[in-house]
Coordinates of C-alpha atoms and ligand atoms in Angstrom, one line a residue:
M1 CA -13.0 -8.1 10.9
T2 CA -11.6 -9.1 7.3
K3 CA -13.6 -8.6 4.3
I4 CA -12.6 -11.2 1.8
I5 CA -13.4 -10.3 -2.2
S6 CA -12.9 -12.6 -5.1
I7 CA -12.4 -11.0 -8.5
T8 CA -13.9 -13.5 -10.6
N9 CA -14.9 -13.9 -14.2
Q10 CA -14.2 -17.2 -16.3
K11 CA -13.9 -14.9 -19.0
G12 CA -10.3 -14.2 -20.1
G13 CA -8.6 -10.8 -20.2
V14 CA -11.7 -9.0 -18.9
G15 CA -9.7 -7.0 -16.3
K16 CA -9.5 -9.4 -13.2
T17 CA -6.1 -8.9 -12.5
T18 CA -6.0 -4.9 -13.3
T19 CA -9.0 -5.0 -10.9
A20 CA -7.4 -6.8 -8.2
I21 CA -4.2 -4.8 -8.3
N22 CA -5.6 -1.3 -8.7
L23 CA -8.7 -1.7 -6.3
A24 CA -6.2 -3.3 -3.5
T25 CA -3.9 -0.3 -4.1
S26 CA -6.8 2.3 -3.9
L27 CA -7.9 0.6 -0.6
A28 CA -4.2 0.9 0.8
A29 CA -3.9 4.4 -0.1
I30 CA -6.7 4.8 2.3
N31 CA -5.0 3.4 5.2
K32 CA -6.7 0.2 4.7
K33 CA -4.5 -3.0 5.5
V34 CA -4.9 -5.1 2.3
L35 CA -3.6 -8.3 1.2
V36 CA -3.8 -10.0 -2.2
I37 CA -4.1 -13.4 -3.0
D38 CA -2.9 -14.5 -6.4
A39 CA -4.9 -17.4 -7.4
D40 CA -3.9 -17.7 -10.9
P41 CA -1.2 -19.9 -12.3
Q42 CA -0.4 -17.1 -14.8
G43 CA 1.1 -15.0 -11.7
N44 CA -0.3 -11.8 -13.1
A45 CA -1.1 -10.1 -9.9
S46 CA 2.6 -11.3 -8.4
T47 CA 4.1 -9.6 -11.7
G48 CA 2.1 -6.6 -11.8
L49 CA 2.9 -5.8 -7.9
G50 CA 6.6 -6.2 -8.6
I51 CA 7.4 -9.4 -7.0
E52 CA 10.1 -11.1 -8.9
H53 CA 9.6 -14.9 -9.8
E54 CA 12.6 -16.1 -7.3
N55 CA 10.6 -14.2 -4.6
R56 CA 7.4 -15.9 -5.0
N57 CA 8.0 -18.6 -2.9
P58 CA 6.5 -20.2 -0.6
S59 CA 3.6 -19.4 -3.0
L60 CA -0.4 -20.1 -2.5
Y61 CA 0.7 -23.4 -4.4
D62 CA 2.9 -24.6 -1.2
L63 CA 0.2 -23.5 1.2
I64 CA -2.4 -25.6 -0.6
L65 CA -0.3 -28.4 -0.6
N66 CA 0.7 -28.2 3.1
K67 CA -2.8 -27.2 3.9
D68 CA -1.6 -24.3 6.0
F69 CA -0.8 -20.8 6.4
D70 CA 2.9 -19.9 6.5
E71 CA 3.8 -15.9 7.4
S72 CA 6.8 -16.3 5.1
S73 CA 4.5 -16.5 2.0
V74 CA 3.3 -12.8 2.5
K75 CA 5.3 -10.6 0.8
E76 CA 5.7 -6.9 1.0
T77 CA 4.8 -5.1 -2.4
I78 CA 6.1 -1.3 -3.3
V79 CA 2.7 -0.2 -2.1
P80 CA 3.1 0.8 1.7
G81 CA 0.0 -1.3 3.3
L82 CA -0.4 -3.7 0.4
K83 CA 0.8 -7.3 0.9
I84 CA 0.6 -10.4 -1.3
I85 CA 0.7 -14.2 -1.2
S86 CA 2.0 -15.1 -5.1
A87 CA 1.4 -17.7 -7.4
N88 CA 3.7 -19.3 -10.1
T89 CA 3.0 -21.6 -12.7
D90 CA 2.9 -24.7 -10.1
L91 CA -0.4 -23.5 -8.9
A92 CA -1.8 -25.1 -12.0
A93 CA -1.0 -28.5 -10.6
S94 CA -3.2 -27.9 -7.5
E95 CA -6.2 -28.0 -9.7
I96 CA -5.4 -31.6 -10.1
E97 CA -4.0 -32.4 -6.6
L98 CA -7.2 -30.6 -4.8
A99 CA -9.5 -32.9 -6.4
D100 CA -8.4 -36.1 -4.0
V101 CA -8.7 -33.5 -1.1
K102 CA -11.1 -34.4 1.5
N103 CA -13.3 -31.1 2.1
R104 CA -11.3 -29.8 -1.5
E105 CA -13.7 -26.9 -1.6
Y106 CA -12.4 -25.3 1.6
V107 CA -8.9 -25.6 1.7
I108 CA -8.1 -21.9 0.5
K109 CA -10.6 -20.8 3.3
S110 CA -8.8 -22.7 6.1
I111 CA -5.8 -21.2 5.1
L112 CA -7.3 -17.7 5.1
S113 CA -8.6 -18.2 8.3
K114 CA -5.1 -18.2 9.8
I115 CA -4.4 -14.8 8.3
K116 CA -5.1 -11.8 10.8
N117 CA -4.7 -8.1 10.8
N118 CA -6.4 -7.5 7.4
D119 CA -9.2 -4.9 6.5
F120 CA -9.6 -6.3 3.1
I121 CA -8.1 -9.9 1.2
I122 CA -8.6 -9.4 -2.5
I123 CA -8.4 -12.8 -4.4
D124 CA -7.5 -12.6 -8.3
C125 CA -9.1 -15.6 -9.8
P126 CA -8.0 -17.4 -13.0
P127 CA -10.4 -17.3 -16.0
A128 CA -11.7 -20.8 -15.2
L129 CA -14.7 -22.2 -13.0
G130 CA -12.2 -25.0 -11.5
L131 CA -11.6 -25.8 -8.2
L132 CA -9.2 -22.7 -7.6
T133 CA -12.3 -20.6 -8.3
I134 CA -14.1 -22.5 -6.1
N135 CA -12.0 -22.6 -3.2
S136 CA -11.8 -18.7 -3.7
L137 CA -15.6 -18.4 -3.7
V138 CA -15.9 -20.5 -0.7
A139 CA -13.2 -18.4 1.1
S140 CA -15.0 -14.9 0.2
N141 CA -17.7 -12.9 2.0
S142 CA -18.4 -11.3 -1.6
V143 CA -17.6 -11.2 -5.5
I144 CA -16.7 -8.7 -8.0
I145 CA -17.5 -9.5 -11.5
P146 CA -15.6 -7.5 -14.0
L147 CA -17.1 -7.2 -17.5
Q148 CA -15.6 -6.2 -20.5
S149 CA -17.6 -3.5 -22.3
E150 CA -17.8 -5.2 -25.4
F151 CA -19.8 -7.7 -27.6
F152 CA -20.2 -11.1 -25.8
A153 CA -19.6 -9.2 -22.5
L154 CA -22.9 -11.2 -20.9
E155 CA -21.9 -14.6 -22.7
G156 CA -20.7 -16.9 -19.7
L157 CA -22.0 -14.7 -17.4
S158 CA -24.9 -17.0 -16.4
S159 CA -23.0 -19.9 -16.1
L160 CA -20.7 -17.6 -13.4
I161 CA -24.0 -16.6 -11.5
K162 CA -25.2 -20.3 -11.5
T163 CA -21.8 -21.3 -9.7
V164 CA -21.9 -18.3 -7.4
D165 CA -25.4 -19.6 -6.4
L166 CA -24.2 -23.3 -6.1
V167 CA -21.3 -22.1 -3.6
K168 CA -24.0 -20.5 -1.8
E169 CA -26.3 -23.3 -1.5
N170 CA -23.8 -25.7 -0.7
F171 CA -20.5 -24.3 1.3
N172 CA -21.0 -20.5 1.7
Q173 CA -24.3 -19.0 2.5
D174 CA -23.2 -15.8 3.0
L175 CA -21.6 -15.3 -0.2
E176 CA -22.8 -12.2 -1.8
I177 CA -22.2 -10.7 -5.6
E178 CA -20.6 -7.4 -4.3
G179 CA -21.1 -5.8 -7.5
I180 CA -20.6 -5.7 -11.3
L181 CA -18.1 -3.8 -13.0
L182 CA -17.8 -2.4 -16.4
T183 CA -14.3 -2.4 -17.4
M184 CA -12.0 -1.2 -20.6
F185 CA -15.0 1.4 -21.5
D186 CA -14.5 3.2 -24.7
K187 CA -17.0 6.2 -24.7
R188 CA -16.1 6.8 -28.5
N189 CA -17.2 3.4 -29.4
L190 CA -21.2 3.2 -29.5
L191 CA -21.0 -0.5 -28.6
S192 CA -19.7 0.3 -24.9
S193 CA -22.8 2.5 -24.3
L194 CA -25.1 -0.4 -25.7
V195 CA -23.3 -2.9 -23.5
E196 CA -23.6 -0.6 -20.4
D197 CA -27.6 -0.2 -21.3
D198 CA -27.8 -3.9 -21.3
V199 CA -25.9 -4.7 -18.4
R200 CA -27.7 -2.0 -16.3
S201 CA -31.2 -3.2 -17.7
H202 CA -30.1 -7.0 -16.4
F203 CA -28.6 -6.4 -13.0
S204 CA -29.7 -2.7 -12.1
E205 CA -28.1 -1.4 -8.7
K206 CA -25.8 -4.4 -8.8
V207 CA -24.0 -2.8 -11.2
Y208 CA -21.1 -0.2 -10.1
K209 CA -21.6 3.6 -11.1
T210 CA -18.2 3.6 -11.4
I211 CA -16.9 2.7 -15.0
I212 CA -13.3 1.7 -15.7
P213 CA -12.3 3.5 -19.1
R214 CA -10.2 1.8 -21.8
N215 CA -6.7 3.7 -21.1
V216 CA -3.2 2.8 -22.3
K217 CA -1.4 3.5 -19.0
M218 CA -3.5 0.6 -17.6
S219 CA -1.8 -1.7 -19.6
E220 CA 1.6 -0.4 -19.6
A221 CA 1.8 -0.1 -15.9
P222 CA 2.0 -4.2 -15.5
S223 CA 5.5 -4.2 -17.4
H224 CA 6.9 -1.7 -15.2
G225 CA 5.9 -3.9 -12.1
K226 CA 3.9 -1.1 -10.6
P227 CA 0.0 -0.8 -9.9
A228 CA -1.3 1.9 -12.6
L229 CA -1.9 4.2 -9.3
I230 CA 1.8 4.4 -8.8
Y231 CA 2.7 4.6 -12.3
D232 CA 0.3 7.4 -13.1
V233 CA -2.1 8.3 -10.3
N234 CA -3.8 11.3 -12.5
C235 CA -4.6 8.8 -15.5
P236 CA -8.2 8.3 -16.3
G237 CA -7.9 4.6 -15.4
S238 CA -6.5 5.2 -11.9
V239 CA -9.1 7.9 -11.0
A240 CA -11.6 5.2 -11.8
Y241 CA -10.2 2.9 -9.5
I242 CA -9.9 5.3 -6.6
N243 CA -13.9 6.1 -7.4
L244 CA -14.3 2.2 -7.3
A245 CA -12.8 1.9 -3.9
K246 CA -15.0 4.9 -2.5
E247 CA -17.9 3.1 -3.7
I248 CA -17.1 0.1 -2.4
I249 CA -16.1 1.3 1.2
L250 CA -19.9 3.5 1.0
N251 CA -21.5 0.2 0.2
Q252 CA -20.2 -1.5 3.4
R253 CA -22.1 0.8 5.5
Ligands
ATP1 N1 -8.5 -0.3 -18.3 C1 -7.9 -0.6 -19.3 N2 -7.7 -0.1 -20.1 C2 -6.5 -0.6 -20.9 N3 -6.2 -1.8 -21.1 C3 -6.5 -2.6 -20.2 C4 -7.5 -1.9 -19.0 N4 -8.0 -3.1 -17.9 C5 -6.8 -4.2 -18.2 N5 -6.2 -3.9 -19.6 C6 -5.3 -4.7 -20.5 O1 -6.2 -5.6 -20.7 C7 -5.6 -7.1 -20.4 C8 -6.4 -8.0 -19.9 O2 -6.4 -7.7 -18.5 P1 -6.1 -8.1 -17.1 O3 -5.1 -9.0 -17.0 O4 -6.5 -7.6 -16.0 O5 -7.4 -9.6 -17.5 P2 -7.7 -10.9 -16.3 O6 -9.4 -10.9 -16.6 O7 -7.1 -10.7 -15.3 O8 -7.2 -12.0 -17.5 P3 -6.8 -13.3 -17.5 O9 -8.5 -13.9 -17.6 O10 -6.0 -13.8 -18.2 O11 -6.4 -13.5 -16.1 C9 -4.2 -6.5 -20.2 O12 -3.2 -6.6 -21.0 C10 -4.2 -5.5 -19.5 O13 -3.0 -4.8 -19.2
MG2 MG1 -5.7 -12.3 -14.5

């Protein structure tokens, strides 16, 4: 059984890609077989996992265009046990191309159904609630919602939850919210704690105990084409993502 998790929030810059990369790396570190799907035309997950632009094809765009899986789209990363299907800017066109396709919500699901032998597939969604995100949610067992621990964190969350509910009602009745993750938490900043209290009071047990701290190593790592866990395994951000992976594994039981 493969567990498919979308990392989703239509708000930009909340830590989706950082979470996708470092959660996937943490799971691979405990010997899980993990595949990251870069479903964002920005290609940040591909860059952060060290995939050069010339090594991204066939990309997710090609698979969507052909509506078929192609084994050669699966690239090795520097992390043992962690592979990726990459994205590049072409993928932006698939938002338009998908619009005319029959069963357009199911294209990624049908591609992923042909990929075997993974314990986890982690989908890094773009900052939008368009067809790429809908396709990702339709293909997933669950969704992790990263929330930046800052003012406006909860803004937009109700439309995201509405979208998850719509996908559940219409396309994927088993879709669950895996958890809400507070990211970029600054313990010296009172606002971070206020946001935490607010989020926990609204969503109680759905909010992970693990909180991802704001940590400069997390933002340096992608420029080296490495997950933070490889760049500096002992930095507070890396330790937090290892704890998140543990929490997720325990929740599966
Ligand atoms: N815990 C952290 N500490 C410090 N910087 C962080 C942390 N998490 C993410 N960042 C930085 O914040 C920026 C946004 O993070 P990231 O790219 O993961 O967000 P995103 O939600 O995927 O953005 P987008 O919506 O553009 O896809 C990046 O520069 C990233 O390196
Ligand atoms: Mg991103």
